[in-house]
Every structure is written in C-alpha cells, then in structure tokens.
Amino acid sequence: MIADADINALNTWITQAGLNGLAEDALVTGFCERCRDMGLPVSRALVLIDTLHPVYEGRLFRWGHDPSQPSFVEYGRTVAPEGLVLGAEEERAAASWRASPFFHMLQTGETVMRLTEAHTAWFPVMQDYIAAGMKGGASIVNRFAAEGVIGEMDAVYSTWMTTHRGGFSEPDLAVLERLVLTLALAVKTAALTRMTGTLMETYLGRDAARRVLSGRIMRGVADQIDAAIWFSDLRGFTRVTDSAPEQVIPLLNDYADVIVSAIHANGGDVLKLIGDGILAIFTTGDRGRCCSCALDAAMAARTDVMALNARRYDGGLPVTDMYLGLHVGDVFYGNIGSMERLDFTVVGPAVNEASRIATMCRSVEQPMLVSEAFAKVDGMRDRLVSVGRYALRGVERPQELFTLERGSA
C-alpha cells in the first residue's frame, strides 16, 4: 500500500517542476522514475497533448519504451483542415489514432479505461505492448473545461502499462489517477509556454518573438540598430492572381518556403510577409558580417527558387521569380502602433529605401539590386557589379545601384 505521504511528496515535486518550467519530456521521465521508486509498478508510459503549430498537431512523450525510439515525437495532422487533404503519412497517423483507446474513450466519454490482453482484438497498439511483456495497464484522459481549450488542445492523454500479472491493482490505479491529474496540469502548463514561443516566432519572427517574450512590449519602446535590410517580392504576381486565383495561396506558400528558409539559414530574421513581399533584417555581428550573410541568403534563395520553378513547371503549375532589394543602415526596431494593436518591426528611411530599390528591379531588368551603401561595406564590392546611377522615388539623391557579379561566390 502506497502511503499518502509518498503521494503528497510526488504531487509536490510535479507542482514545483511545473512552476520551474521543466519541459514535458523531463516531467514525464521524472514522474515515472519517482512512481517506480515509491512502489507504483509503472513499466511504460505514453503521454500526448495537442498544440497550436503550423505543421504539427501535437507532441507525444514516451518512457520505458525501446531506447532506440526518441523520448518525444511531434505528430502530424489526424484531421485535415478545411480545404486541405492529408498526406499519406498523415493518413496513417489518423488511422492509428482512430484505432487507439483514446479515440474510443472520446466517443464513450470515459476518463479511465483498463487495458488487458483481451483488448488486443480492439486496439492494435495492445499487440505491441503484450509482445513487449506488458501484462495490462490503463489509458487516462484528463479533459479541459471549455474555457481551457485552445485550438485542438482539449485534454492530456496518457497510457500507463505494467509488467505485473493482471495489470494494476485497484489501489494502484486509484493512486495513478490521483497523481496523473497533477501531471496533466504541469504538462499543459509546459505545453502552453512552449506554444506561446512557437506562435510568437511564427507570426512575429524569431528575434522579434524573443524580444517580446523578454518583456519589450510597451508601445514606443524601440532600439536603434544597424542592419542589412532585405525587401523582396515576386515577379508577375498580379498576373498569376488574375489568371489563376486558386493558385495564389499554394504559390505564395511554395515561394515563401524557399525564400524564408534561405534567410533563416544565413542568420536573418523575417519580420513581415506583405502579400508576396518579404521584409527581413540581418543583424549578425558587425556590418560586414550582416551584409555578407544577406548576400549569401540572396544567392541561396535564387538557387532554391530556380529549383522550385523546375518542379512547379514539371507539375504544370505557374512559376515566377524573386525581385530583391538589399540595403544597409540604421533603423528603429521595436513596438509601433496603437494601444490595441502593436507591430514589432523596423522603420526608418533605410527601410523605405530598401523597398524603393526592390521596386527598381523591374525598370532595370535585374532580379536583384544592392544599394551604394551596401556595396561600400568592406568585402562586398568584389562580389558586385554596377548597373548605373538611378533616382529612387522618395530618396533625396540618385545613387549607384549594384547587382551580383556573374559567378560570384
């Protein structure tokens, strides 16, 4: 018989670990090890919770399984969002979910379900458990009230297996239910913290998200920084929207994938997606390093766009290209907007100039243009070639513009 003092001690540990911000996989591991130490015969555990993420539906955490398996897995969609179709891998995951004890419990409204060898005919996963030497267990669903549901995050689901003959005793299962309730709260708290960071990065950009989460959220709080500024858009985008409007979203997603990936891979931060336009900054190290990273990102993006165009062309889909303006200068980086709606972004003459330079690509018939200030940075001029002097709308004086030297690396 497990003493109340031991149960209270483990509940206290879970609560403190949750308050300390322990990650979900560490919570599950610590919980299972302490259950075992106090005599609760947990041999395997599986805990999962849905989340808000543009790619994954949620996370699954394991303990006591085959050590070659990762301790946690981010799983894909099990239900297709409206207007989309699940891929083959997602369909397999969805079929596995529908054949699980959890799905059955959601249909019946059960919160606890004992699992025995007899359930191998019901749930294919039980065959794997029995083959691994498990003798029984239980699945538990800790549901959230309506006010606590966010997106598909409506419960913490867990399965607990044991090698003890006959599975968990009634007293042991009662203790497990009592403890898992606290664990579910800690897992939800950790998931919400992680989800907040994910959503911030997804919608604000990586660096802007870090600054906001660090507390820089007051209107008017901004830093003056030196940055290489990227402003790009897609060539002929209006033509595509007019001729094939159903292709607009897939096209934007395809090109954003390769361009944003190139920016991130080279240390840049994407601040805005403005229709087919992308505003990004590079603030890595000194000015020379910033400009070098921006130029490397531009070259990578051009290469990846060419490869994307080949794939889309072979698939009979419309293709386009990227216009890009690069500039460097001082900008104000921070919170701008009203009391009700703020944007964490960059503003200043240098940002406007980068936009004007990108617009000039059409007139000069160049896929990329670089400002005079950018070209003057140490190490840049050898990689660039002049295309002449031009007047930019809203910019006081004409300036020399540059593009990549053919074969530049």
Coordinates of C-alpha atoms in Angstrom, one line a residue:
M1 CA 0.0 0.0 0.0
I2 CA 1.4 3.4 -1.0
A3 CA 1.4 5.9 1.8
D4 CA -0.3 9.2 1.5
A5 CA 2.9 10.9 2.5
D6 CA 4.6 9.5 -0.7
I7 CA 1.7 10.5 -2.9
N8 CA 1.8 14.0 -1.5
A9 CA 5.6 14.2 -1.9
L10 CA 5.3 13.3 -5.6
N11 CA 2.5 15.7 -6.2
T12 CA 4.6 18.4 -4.6
W13 CA 7.5 17.5 -6.9
I14 CA 5.3 17.7 -10.0
T15 CA 3.8 21.0 -9.0
Q16 CA 7.3 22.6 -8.3
A17 CA 8.7 21.1 -11.5
G18 CA 5.8 22.7 -13.5
L19 CA 6.4 26.0 -11.8
N20 CA 10.1 25.8 -12.6
G21 CA 9.3 25.3 -16.3
L22 CA 10.5 21.8 -16.7
A23 CA 9.9 20.5 -20.3
E24 CA 7.2 17.9 -20.9
D25 CA 9.6 15.0 -21.6
A26 CA 11.5 15.8 -18.4
L27 CA 8.3 15.9 -16.5
V28 CA 7.2 12.5 -17.8
T29 CA 10.6 10.9 -17.1
G30 CA 10.8 12.4 -13.6
F31 CA 7.3 11.4 -12.8
C32 CA 7.7 7.7 -14.0
E33 CA 11.0 7.3 -12.1
R34 CA 9.5 8.6 -8.9
C35 CA 6.4 6.4 -9.3
R36 CA 8.7 3.3 -9.7
D37 CA 10.8 4.4 -6.7
M38 CA 7.8 4.6 -4.4
G39 CA 6.4 1.2 -5.5
L40 CA 3.9 2.1 -8.2
P41 CA 4.6 -0.5 -10.8
V42 CA 4.7 1.6 -14.0
S43 CA 6.8 -0.1 -16.7
R44 CA 5.9 2.0 -19.7
A45 CA 4.2 5.4 -20.2
L46 CA 2.9 7.4 -23.1
V47 CA 1.7 11.0 -22.7
L48 CA 0.4 13.2 -25.5
I49 CA -1.1 16.7 -25.9
D50 CA -2.2 18.6 -28.9
T51 CA -0.9 22.1 -29.6
L52 CA -1.1 25.1 -32.0
H53 CA 1.6 24.7 -34.6
P54 CA 1.5 25.3 -38.4
V55 CA 2.9 21.8 -39.2
Y56 CA 2.3 19.5 -36.2
E57 CA -0.9 18.6 -34.3
G58 CA 0.9 17.8 -31.1
R59 CA 3.6 16.1 -29.1
L60 CA 3.9 12.5 -27.8
F61 CA 6.2 11.6 -24.9
R62 CA 7.5 8.1 -24.1
W63 CA 9.1 6.5 -21.1
G64 CA 10.2 2.9 -20.7
H65 CA 10.0 2.1 -24.4
D66 CA 12.6 0.8 -26.8
P67 CA 15.7 3.1 -26.2
S68 CA 16.1 3.4 -29.9
Q69 CA 12.9 5.4 -30.0
P70 CA 13.0 9.1 -29.3
S71 CA 11.6 10.2 -25.9
F72 CA 9.2 12.6 -27.8
V73 CA 7.7 12.8 -31.2
E74 CA 5.9 15.7 -32.9
Y75 CA 3.0 14.1 -34.8
G76 CA 1.2 15.4 -37.9
R77 CA -2.4 16.1 -38.5
T78 CA -5.0 13.4 -37.8
V79 CA -7.8 15.6 -39.2
A80 CA -7.5 17.6 -42.4
P81 CA -8.1 21.4 -42.1
E82 CA -10.9 22.7 -44.2
G83 CA -9.9 22.8 -47.9
L84 CA -6.8 20.6 -47.4
V85 CA -6.1 16.9 -47.9
L86 CA -3.9 14.8 -45.5
G87 CA -0.8 13.3 -47.0
A88 CA -0.1 9.5 -46.9
E89 CA 1.9 9.7 -43.7
E90 CA -0.7 11.8 -42.0
E91 CA -3.4 9.4 -43.2
R92 CA -1.5 6.5 -41.5
A93 CA -1.3 8.6 -38.3
A94 CA -5.0 9.4 -38.5
A95 CA -5.9 5.7 -38.9
S96 CA -3.7 4.8 -35.9
W97 CA -5.5 7.5 -33.9
R98 CA -8.9 6.2 -34.8
A99 CA -7.8 2.7 -33.7
S100 CA -6.5 3.9 -30.3
P101 CA -8.0 3.6 -26.8
F102 CA -8.1 7.4 -26.7
F103 CA -10.3 7.8 -29.7
H104 CA -12.6 5.2 -28.3
M105 CA -12.8 7.0 -24.9
L106 CA -13.6 10.3 -26.6
Q107 CA -16.6 8.6 -28.2
T108 CA -17.8 7.0 -25.0
G109 CA -17.0 9.8 -22.6
E110 CA -14.8 7.6 -20.4
T111 CA -11.9 9.2 -18.4
V112 CA -10.2 5.9 -17.4
M113 CA -10.1 2.7 -19.3
R114 CA -8.4 -0.5 -18.0
L115 CA -6.3 -2.3 -20.7
T116 CA -5.9 -6.1 -20.7
E117 CA -4.8 -8.8 -23.1
A118 CA -8.4 -9.1 -24.2
H119 CA -8.1 -5.6 -25.8
T120 CA -5.6 -6.8 -28.4
A121 CA -8.6 -7.5 -30.6
W122 CA -9.8 -3.9 -30.1
F123 CA -6.7 -1.9 -30.3
P124 CA -3.7 -2.9 -32.4
V125 CA -1.3 -1.0 -30.1
M126 CA -2.0 -3.6 -27.4
Q127 CA -0.4 -6.2 -29.5
D128 CA 2.9 -4.3 -29.3
Y129 CA 2.5 -3.9 -25.6
I130 CA 1.8 -7.6 -25.0
A131 CA 4.8 -8.5 -27.3
A132 CA 7.0 -6.3 -25.1
G133 CA 6.0 -8.2 -21.9
M134 CA 3.3 -5.8 -20.6
K135 CA 0.5 -7.6 -18.7
G136 CA -2.0 -4.7 -18.6
G137 CA -2.5 -1.1 -17.9
A138 CA -4.8 1.9 -18.3
S139 CA -5.5 4.8 -20.5
I140 CA -6.5 8.1 -18.9
V141 CA -8.0 11.2 -20.5
N142 CA -7.8 14.4 -18.4
R143 CA -10.2 16.7 -20.3
F144 CA -10.1 20.5 -20.1
A145 CA -13.2 22.7 -19.5
A146 CA -14.4 24.7 -22.5
E147 CA -12.6 27.8 -21.2
G148 CA -9.3 25.9 -21.0
V149 CA -9.4 24.6 -24.6
I150 CA -7.1 26.2 -27.1
G151 CA -7.5 25.0 -30.7
E152 CA -7.4 21.2 -30.6
M153 CA -5.7 21.2 -27.2
D154 CA -8.6 19.9 -25.2
A155 CA -7.1 17.2 -23.0
V156 CA -3.9 15.4 -21.8
Y157 CA -4.0 11.8 -23.0
S158 CA -1.9 9.1 -21.2
T159 CA -1.4 5.4 -21.2
W160 CA 0.3 3.5 -18.4
M161 CA 1.4 -0.1 -18.7
T162 CA 2.9 -2.6 -16.2
T163 CA 4.6 -6.0 -16.3
H164 CA 2.7 -7.1 -13.2
R165 CA 0.4 -10.0 -13.8
G166 CA -3.2 -8.8 -14.0
G167 CA -2.2 -5.2 -14.6
F168 CA -2.6 -2.5 -12.0
S169 CA -4.4 -3.4 -8.7
E170 CA -7.4 -1.2 -7.9
P171 CA -5.5 0.7 -5.1
D172 CA -2.5 1.3 -7.5
L173 CA -4.8 2.5 -10.3
A174 CA -6.5 4.9 -7.8
V175 CA -3.1 6.3 -6.9
L176 CA -2.1 6.6 -10.5
E177 CA -5.3 8.6 -11.3
R178 CA -4.7 10.9 -8.4
L179 CA -1.1 11.6 -9.5
V180 CA -1.8 11.9 -13.2
L181 CA -4.2 14.7 -12.6
T182 CA -1.4 16.9 -11.2
L183 CA 1.0 15.7 -14.0
A184 CA -1.6 16.7 -16.6
L185 CA -1.8 20.2 -15.2
A186 CA 2.1 20.5 -15.3
V187 CA 2.2 19.1 -18.9
K188 CA -0.5 21.6 -20.0
T189 CA 1.4 24.5 -18.4
A190 CA 4.7 23.4 -20.2
A191 CA 2.9 23.0 -23.5
L192 CA 1.3 26.4 -23.2
T193 CA 4.6 28.0 -22.5
R194 CA 6.2 26.3 -25.5
M195 CA 3.2 27.0 -27.7
T196 CA 3.4 30.8 -26.9
G197 CA 7.0 30.9 -28.1
T198 CA 6.2 28.9 -31.2
L199 CA 3.3 31.2 -32.1
M200 CA 5.3 34.3 -31.4
E201 CA 8.2 33.1 -33.7
T202 CA 5.7 32.0 -36.4
Y203 CA 3.9 35.3 -36.6
L204 CA 6.5 37.9 -35.4
G205 CA 9.8 36.3 -36.5
R206 CA 12.4 34.7 -34.3
D207 CA 14.3 37.7 -32.9
A208 CA 11.2 39.8 -32.5
A209 CA 9.5 37.0 -30.6
R210 CA 12.4 36.7 -28.2
R211 CA 12.3 40.4 -27.6
V212 CA 8.6 40.5 -27.0
L213 CA 8.7 37.4 -24.7
S214 CA 11.6 39.1 -22.7
G215 CA 9.1 41.9 -21.9
R216 CA 9.7 44.5 -24.5
I217 CA 6.0 45.1 -25.2
M218 CA 5.4 48.7 -24.3
R219 CA 4.3 51.0 -27.2
G220 CA 7.1 53.3 -28.3
V221 CA 9.9 51.1 -26.9
A222 CA 12.4 50.7 -29.8
D223 CA 16.1 50.3 -30.3
Q224 CA 18.2 52.0 -33.0
I225 CA 20.2 49.3 -34.7
D226 CA 22.4 48.9 -37.7
A227 CA 21.1 46.2 -40.0
A228 CA 21.2 44.8 -43.5
I229 CA 17.7 45.1 -44.9
W230 CA 16.1 42.7 -47.3
F231 CA 12.9 43.6 -49.2
S232 CA 11.7 41.1 -51.8
D233 CA 8.6 40.4 -53.8
L234 CA 7.5 38.1 -56.6
R235 CA 7.6 39.0 -60.3
G236 CA 4.3 38.9 -62.1
F237 CA 2.3 38.1 -59.0
T238 CA -0.7 40.2 -60.1
R239 CA -0.8 38.3 -63.4
V240 CA -1.0 35.0 -61.5
T241 CA -3.7 36.2 -59.2
D242 CA -5.8 37.4 -62.2
S243 CA -5.3 34.3 -64.4
A244 CA -5.3 31.6 -61.7
P245 CA -6.7 32.9 -58.4
E246 CA -7.0 29.4 -57.0
Q247 CA -3.2 29.1 -57.3
V248 CA -2.4 32.2 -55.2
I249 CA -2.1 30.6 -51.8
P250 CA -0.2 27.5 -52.9
L251 CA 2.2 29.7 -54.9
L252 CA 2.8 32.1 -52.1
N253 CA 3.5 29.2 -49.7
D254 CA 5.9 27.5 -52.1
Y255 CA 8.0 30.6 -52.7
A256 CA 7.9 31.7 -49.1
D257 CA 9.1 28.3 -48.0
V258 CA 12.3 28.6 -50.0
I259 CA 13.0 32.3 -49.5
V260 CA 12.3 32.4 -45.8
S261 CA 14.4 29.2 -45.3
A262 CA 17.3 30.8 -47.1
I263 CA 17.1 33.9 -44.9
H264 CA 16.9 31.9 -41.7
A265 CA 19.7 29.6 -42.7
N266 CA 22.0 32.6 -43.1
G267 CA 21.1 34.3 -39.8
G268 CA 18.4 36.7 -40.9
D269 CA 15.1 37.4 -39.3
V270 CA 11.8 37.7 -41.3
L271 CA 9.7 40.5 -39.8
K272 CA 6.8 40.7 -42.3
L273 CA 5.1 38.8 -45.1
I274 CA 3.3 41.5 -47.0
G275 CA 1.3 39.7 -49.7
D276 CA 4.0 38.5 -52.0
G277 CA 6.6 40.7 -50.2
I278 CA 9.1 39.8 -47.5
L279 CA 10.8 42.2 -45.1
A280 CA 13.8 40.8 -43.3
I281 CA 16.9 42.1 -41.4
F282 CA 20.3 40.7 -40.8
T283 CA 22.0 41.9 -37.5
T284 CA 24.6 39.2 -37.1
G285 CA 27.8 40.7 -35.8
D286 CA 29.4 43.8 -37.5
R287 CA 28.1 45.5 -40.6
G288 CA 30.4 43.5 -42.9
R289 CA 29.1 40.2 -41.4
C290 CA 25.5 41.4 -41.8
C291 CA 25.9 42.2 -45.4
S292 CA 27.8 39.1 -46.2
C293 CA 25.0 37.0 -44.6
A294 CA 22.4 38.9 -46.6
L295 CA 24.2 38.3 -49.8
D296 CA 24.7 34.6 -49.1
A297 CA 21.0 34.4 -48.4
A298 CA 20.2 36.1 -51.7
M299 CA 22.3 33.7 -53.6
A300 CA 20.8 30.7 -51.8
A301 CA 17.3 32.0 -52.4
R302 CA 17.9 32.5 -56.1
T303 CA 19.2 28.9 -56.4
D304 CA 16.3 27.5 -54.5
V305 CA 13.8 29.5 -56.5
M306 CA 15.2 28.1 -59.7
A307 CA 14.9 24.5 -58.4
L308 CA 11.3 25.3 -57.2
N309 CA 10.4 26.7 -60.6
A310 CA 11.7 23.5 -62.3
R311 CA 9.5 21.4 -60.0
R312 CA 6.4 23.6 -60.5
Y313 CA 6.9 23.7 -64.2
D314 CA 7.1 19.9 -64.4
G315 CA 3.9 19.8 -62.5
G316 CA 2.1 22.2 -64.8
L317 CA 1.9 25.0 -62.2
P318 CA 2.5 28.7 -62.7
V319 CA 6.0 29.9 -61.9
T320 CA 7.5 33.3 -61.1
D321 CA 10.8 34.8 -59.8
M322 CA 12.0 36.9 -57.0
Y323 CA 12.8 40.7 -57.1
L324 CA 15.2 41.7 -54.3
G325 CA 16.5 44.9 -52.9
L326 CA 19.3 44.9 -50.3
H327 CA 20.4 48.0 -48.3
V328 CA 22.2 48.7 -45.0
G329 CA 21.7 51.4 -42.5
D330 CA 20.3 52.5 -39.1
V331 CA 16.7 51.5 -38.3
F332 CA 14.4 51.8 -35.3
Y333 CA 13.4 48.3 -34.2
G334 CA 10.5 47.9 -31.7
N335 CA 6.9 48.4 -30.9
I336 CA 4.9 50.6 -33.2
G337 CA 1.1 51.0 -33.4
S338 CA -2.0 51.8 -31.4
M339 CA -2.8 50.9 -27.8
E340 CA -4.9 47.9 -29.1
R341 CA -2.7 46.7 -32.0
L342 CA 1.1 46.8 -32.0
D343 CA 3.6 45.6 -34.5
F344 CA 7.2 44.7 -33.7
T345 CA 9.1 45.8 -36.8
V346 CA 11.7 48.1 -38.3
V347 CA 11.0 51.6 -39.5
G348 CA 13.1 54.5 -40.9
P349 CA 14.4 55.9 -44.1
A350 CA 16.7 52.9 -44.7
V351 CA 13.6 50.6 -44.8
N352 CA 11.8 52.8 -47.3
E353 CA 15.0 52.9 -49.4
A354 CA 15.3 49.1 -49.5
S355 CA 11.7 49.0 -50.7
R356 CA 12.4 51.5 -53.5
I357 CA 15.5 49.6 -54.6
A358 CA 13.4 46.4 -54.8
T359 CA 10.9 48.2 -57.0
M360 CA 13.6 49.4 -59.3
C361 CA 14.4 45.8 -60.3
R362 CA 11.6 45.9 -62.8
S363 CA 12.8 49.0 -64.5
V364 CA 16.5 48.0 -64.6
E365 CA 15.5 44.4 -65.5
Q366 CA 17.6 42.9 -62.8
P367 CA 16.4 40.2 -60.3
M368 CA 18.4 41.8 -57.5
L369 CA 19.7 45.3 -56.8
V370 CA 22.0 46.4 -54.0
S371 CA 22.4 49.9 -52.6
E372 CA 25.5 52.1 -52.8
A373 CA 25.9 52.0 -49.0
F374 CA 25.7 48.2 -49.1
A375 CA 28.3 47.9 -51.9
K376 CA 30.7 50.2 -49.9
V377 CA 30.9 47.8 -47.0
D378 CA 34.2 46.0 -46.7
G379 CA 34.3 42.8 -48.7
M380 CA 31.1 43.5 -50.7
R381 CA 32.4 45.4 -53.8
D382 CA 34.3 42.4 -55.2
R383 CA 31.1 40.4 -55.3
L384 CA 29.1 43.1 -57.1
V385 CA 28.9 44.9 -60.4
S386 CA 27.4 48.4 -61.0
V387 CA 24.3 48.8 -63.1
G388 CA 24.4 52.6 -63.1
R389 CA 23.0 55.6 -61.2
Y390 CA 19.3 55.9 -60.6
A391 CA 16.8 58.2 -58.9
L392 CA 14.7 56.5 -56.3
R393 CA 11.2 57.8 -55.5
G394 CA 11.2 59.5 -52.1
V395 CA 15.0 59.4 -51.9
E396 CA 16.8 62.7 -51.9
R397 CA 19.6 62.0 -54.4
P398 CA 20.3 59.5 -57.2
Q399 CA 22.6 56.6 -56.2
E400 CA 24.6 53.9 -57.9
L401 CA 23.0 50.5 -57.7
F402 CA 24.7 47.1 -58.0
T403 CA 23.9 43.5 -58.7
L404 CA 25.7 40.3 -58.2
E405 CA 28.8 39.7 -60.2
R406 CA 28.2 36.8 -62.5
G407 CA 29.8 33.7 -60.9
S408 CA 30.2 35.5 -57.5
A409 CA 30.5 33.2 -54.6

